[in-house]
PDB file of C-alpha atoms and ligand atoms in Angstrom:
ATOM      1  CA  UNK A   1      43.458  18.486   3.866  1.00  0.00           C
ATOM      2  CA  UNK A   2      40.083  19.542   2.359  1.00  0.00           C
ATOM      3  CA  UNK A   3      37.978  17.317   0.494  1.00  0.00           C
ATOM      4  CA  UNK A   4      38.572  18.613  -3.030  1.00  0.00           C
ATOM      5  CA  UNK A   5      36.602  15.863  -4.909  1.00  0.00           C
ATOM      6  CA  UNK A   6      34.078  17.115  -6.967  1.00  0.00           C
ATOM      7  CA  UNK A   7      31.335  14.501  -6.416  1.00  0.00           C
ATOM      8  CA  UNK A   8      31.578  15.219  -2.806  1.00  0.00           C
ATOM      9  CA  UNK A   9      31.843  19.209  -2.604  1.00  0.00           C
ATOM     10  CA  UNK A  10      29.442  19.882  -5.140  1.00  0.00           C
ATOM     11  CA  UNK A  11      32.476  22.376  -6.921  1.00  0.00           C
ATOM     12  CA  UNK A  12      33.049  22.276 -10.260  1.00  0.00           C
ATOM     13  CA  UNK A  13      36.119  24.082 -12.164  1.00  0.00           C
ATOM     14  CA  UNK A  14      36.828  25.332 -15.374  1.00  0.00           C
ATOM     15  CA  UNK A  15      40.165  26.970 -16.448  1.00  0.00           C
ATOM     16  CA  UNK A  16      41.342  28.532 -19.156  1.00  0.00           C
ATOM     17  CA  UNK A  17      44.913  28.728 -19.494  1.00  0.00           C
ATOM     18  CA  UNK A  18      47.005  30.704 -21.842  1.00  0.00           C
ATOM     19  CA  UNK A  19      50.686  30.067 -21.745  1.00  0.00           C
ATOM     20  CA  UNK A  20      53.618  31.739 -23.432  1.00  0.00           C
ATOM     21  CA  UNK A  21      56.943  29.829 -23.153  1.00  0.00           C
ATOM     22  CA  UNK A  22      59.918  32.294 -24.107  1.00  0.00           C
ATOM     23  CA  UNK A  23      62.298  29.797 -24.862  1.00  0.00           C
ATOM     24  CA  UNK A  24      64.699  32.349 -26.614  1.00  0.00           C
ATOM     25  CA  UNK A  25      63.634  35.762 -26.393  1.00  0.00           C
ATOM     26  CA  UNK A  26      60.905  36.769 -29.182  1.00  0.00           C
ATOM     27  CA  UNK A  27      63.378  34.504 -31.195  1.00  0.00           C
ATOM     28  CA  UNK A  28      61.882  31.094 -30.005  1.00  0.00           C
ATOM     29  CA  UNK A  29      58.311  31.301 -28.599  1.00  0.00           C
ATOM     30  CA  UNK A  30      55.709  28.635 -27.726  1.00  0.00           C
ATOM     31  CA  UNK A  31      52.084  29.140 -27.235  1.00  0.00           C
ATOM     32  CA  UNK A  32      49.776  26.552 -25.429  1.00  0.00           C
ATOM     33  CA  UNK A  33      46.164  27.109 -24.753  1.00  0.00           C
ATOM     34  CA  UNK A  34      44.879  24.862 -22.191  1.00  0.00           C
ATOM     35  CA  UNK A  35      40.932  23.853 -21.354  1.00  0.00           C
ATOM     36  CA  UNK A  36      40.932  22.148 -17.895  1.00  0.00           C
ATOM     37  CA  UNK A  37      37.657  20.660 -16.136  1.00  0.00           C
ATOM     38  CA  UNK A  38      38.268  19.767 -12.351  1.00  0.00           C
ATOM     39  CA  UNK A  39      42.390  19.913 -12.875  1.00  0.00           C
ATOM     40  CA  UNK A  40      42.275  17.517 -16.135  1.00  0.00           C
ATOM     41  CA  UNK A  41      43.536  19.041 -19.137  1.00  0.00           C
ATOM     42  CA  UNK A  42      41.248  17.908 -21.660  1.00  0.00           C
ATOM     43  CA  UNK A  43      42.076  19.283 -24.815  1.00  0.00           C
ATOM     44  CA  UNK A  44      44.514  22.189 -25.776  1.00  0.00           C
ATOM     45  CA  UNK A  45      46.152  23.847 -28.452  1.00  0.00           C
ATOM     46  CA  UNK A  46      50.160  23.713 -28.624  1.00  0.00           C
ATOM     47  CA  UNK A  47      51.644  26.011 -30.969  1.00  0.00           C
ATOM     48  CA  UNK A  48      54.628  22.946 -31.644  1.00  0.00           C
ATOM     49  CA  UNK A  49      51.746  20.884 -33.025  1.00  0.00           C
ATOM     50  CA  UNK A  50      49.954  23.348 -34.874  1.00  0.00           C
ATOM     51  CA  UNK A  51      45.854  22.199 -34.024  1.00  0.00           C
ATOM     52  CA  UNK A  52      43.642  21.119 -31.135  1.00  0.00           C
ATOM     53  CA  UNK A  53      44.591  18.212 -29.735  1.00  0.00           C
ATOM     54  CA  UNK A  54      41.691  16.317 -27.649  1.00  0.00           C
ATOM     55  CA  UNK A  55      42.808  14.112 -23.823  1.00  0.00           C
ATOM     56  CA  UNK A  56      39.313  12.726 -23.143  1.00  0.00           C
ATOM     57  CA  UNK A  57      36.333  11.530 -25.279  1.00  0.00           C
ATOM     58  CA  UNK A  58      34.701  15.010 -24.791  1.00  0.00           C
ATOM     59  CA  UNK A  59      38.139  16.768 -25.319  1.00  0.00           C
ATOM     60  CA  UNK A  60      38.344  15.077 -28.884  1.00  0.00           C
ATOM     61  CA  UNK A  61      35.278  16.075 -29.961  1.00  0.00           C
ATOM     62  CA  UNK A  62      36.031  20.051 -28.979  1.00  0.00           C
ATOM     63  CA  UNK A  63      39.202  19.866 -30.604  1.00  0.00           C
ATOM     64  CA  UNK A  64      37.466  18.051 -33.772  1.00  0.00           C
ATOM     65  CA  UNK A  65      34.874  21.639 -33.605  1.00  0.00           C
ATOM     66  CA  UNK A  66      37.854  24.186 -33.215  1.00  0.00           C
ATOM     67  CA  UNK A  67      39.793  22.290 -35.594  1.00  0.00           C
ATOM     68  CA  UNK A  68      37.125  22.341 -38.714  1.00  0.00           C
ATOM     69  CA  UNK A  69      36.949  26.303 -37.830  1.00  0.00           C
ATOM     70  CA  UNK A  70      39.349  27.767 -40.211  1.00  0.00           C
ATOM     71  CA  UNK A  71      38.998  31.222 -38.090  1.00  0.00           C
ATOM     72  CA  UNK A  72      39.705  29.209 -34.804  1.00  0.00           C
ATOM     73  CA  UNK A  73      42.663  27.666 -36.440  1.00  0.00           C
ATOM     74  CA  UNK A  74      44.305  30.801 -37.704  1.00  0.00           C
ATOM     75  CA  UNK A  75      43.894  32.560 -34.018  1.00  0.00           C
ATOM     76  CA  UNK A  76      45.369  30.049 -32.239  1.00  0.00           C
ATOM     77  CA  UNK A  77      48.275  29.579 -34.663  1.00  0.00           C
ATOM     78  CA  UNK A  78      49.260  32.962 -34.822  1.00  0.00           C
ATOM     79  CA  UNK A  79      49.103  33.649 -30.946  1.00  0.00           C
ATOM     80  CA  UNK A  80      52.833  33.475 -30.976  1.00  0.00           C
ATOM     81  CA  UNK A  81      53.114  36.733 -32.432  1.00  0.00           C
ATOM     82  CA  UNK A  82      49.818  38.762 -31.322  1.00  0.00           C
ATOM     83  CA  UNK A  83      49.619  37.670 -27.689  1.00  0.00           C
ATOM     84  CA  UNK A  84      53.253  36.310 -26.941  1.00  0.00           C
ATOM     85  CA  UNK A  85      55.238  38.100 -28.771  1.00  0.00           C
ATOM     86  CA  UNK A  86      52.927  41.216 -28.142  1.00  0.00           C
ATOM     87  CA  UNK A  87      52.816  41.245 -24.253  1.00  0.00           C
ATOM     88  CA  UNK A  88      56.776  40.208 -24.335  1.00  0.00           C
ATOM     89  CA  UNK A  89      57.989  43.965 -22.930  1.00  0.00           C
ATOM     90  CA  UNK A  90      55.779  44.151 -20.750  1.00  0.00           C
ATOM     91  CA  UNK A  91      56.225  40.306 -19.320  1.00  0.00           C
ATOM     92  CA  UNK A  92      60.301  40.602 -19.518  1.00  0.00           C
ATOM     93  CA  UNK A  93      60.136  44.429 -17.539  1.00  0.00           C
ATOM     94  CA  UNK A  94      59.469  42.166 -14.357  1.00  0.00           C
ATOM     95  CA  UNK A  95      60.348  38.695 -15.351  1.00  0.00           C
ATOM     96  CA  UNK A  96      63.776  38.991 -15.748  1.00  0.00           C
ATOM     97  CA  UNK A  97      64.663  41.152 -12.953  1.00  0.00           C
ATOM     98  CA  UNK A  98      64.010  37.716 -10.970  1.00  0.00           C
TER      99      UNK A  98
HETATM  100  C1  NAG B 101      68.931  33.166 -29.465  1.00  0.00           C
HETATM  101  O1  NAG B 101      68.590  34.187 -30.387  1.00  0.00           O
HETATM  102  C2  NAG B 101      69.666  34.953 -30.867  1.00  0.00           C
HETATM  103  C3  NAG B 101      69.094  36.023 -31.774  1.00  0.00           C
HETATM  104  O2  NAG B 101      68.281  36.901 -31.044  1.00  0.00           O
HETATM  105  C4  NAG B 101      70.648  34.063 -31.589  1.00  0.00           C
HETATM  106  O3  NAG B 101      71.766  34.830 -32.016  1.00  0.00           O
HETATM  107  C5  NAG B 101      71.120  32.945 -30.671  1.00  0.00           C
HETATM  108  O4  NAG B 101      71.934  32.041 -31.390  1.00  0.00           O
HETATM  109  C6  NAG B 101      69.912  32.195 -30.098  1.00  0.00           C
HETATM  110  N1  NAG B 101      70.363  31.224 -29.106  1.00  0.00           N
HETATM  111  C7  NAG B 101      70.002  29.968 -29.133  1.00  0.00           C
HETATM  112  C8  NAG B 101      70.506  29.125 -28.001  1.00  0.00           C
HETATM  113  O5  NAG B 101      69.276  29.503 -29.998  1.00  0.00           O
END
């Protein structure tokens, strides 16, 4: 397999992952935003818990930054509706033919 350590490869990766969990329809929907550096998930923000929520030293401080942003706070939280619940139709039209 390839040698996918960092330190070695010289690679570094940074996702950004947003995730919409249709758990009932538009009826029950979860949102998680995700910030991952080299495959560790260091801080996110779940919709179930409301704020930015740090993993690492680093992580805690970015989620203490987005959390004391009132704006942030109120984008995130209502990503249920304007991203989920918004790109639902089109999502479902091929989701649930499989
Ligand atoms: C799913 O949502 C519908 C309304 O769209 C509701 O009638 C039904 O009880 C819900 N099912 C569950 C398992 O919560």
């Amino acid at each position: 397999p390839p040698d996918l350590c960092p330190a070695h490869s010289g690679v570094f990766q940074q996702m950004v992952k947003a995730e919409c969990q249709f758990i009932n329809g538009t009826e029950e929907v979860r949102f998680v935003g995700r910030r991952i550096y080299n495959r560790e998930e260091f801080f996110n923000f779940d919709s179930d818990v409301g704020h930015f929520v740090g993993f690492t030293p680093f992580g805690e401080k970015e989620a203490r930054k987005y959390n004391s942003n009132p704006d942030r706070l109120e984008y995130d939280r209502t990503a249920v509706d304007w991203f989920c619940r918004g790109w639902y139709k089109y999502v479902a039209s091929f989701t649930l033919q499989h």
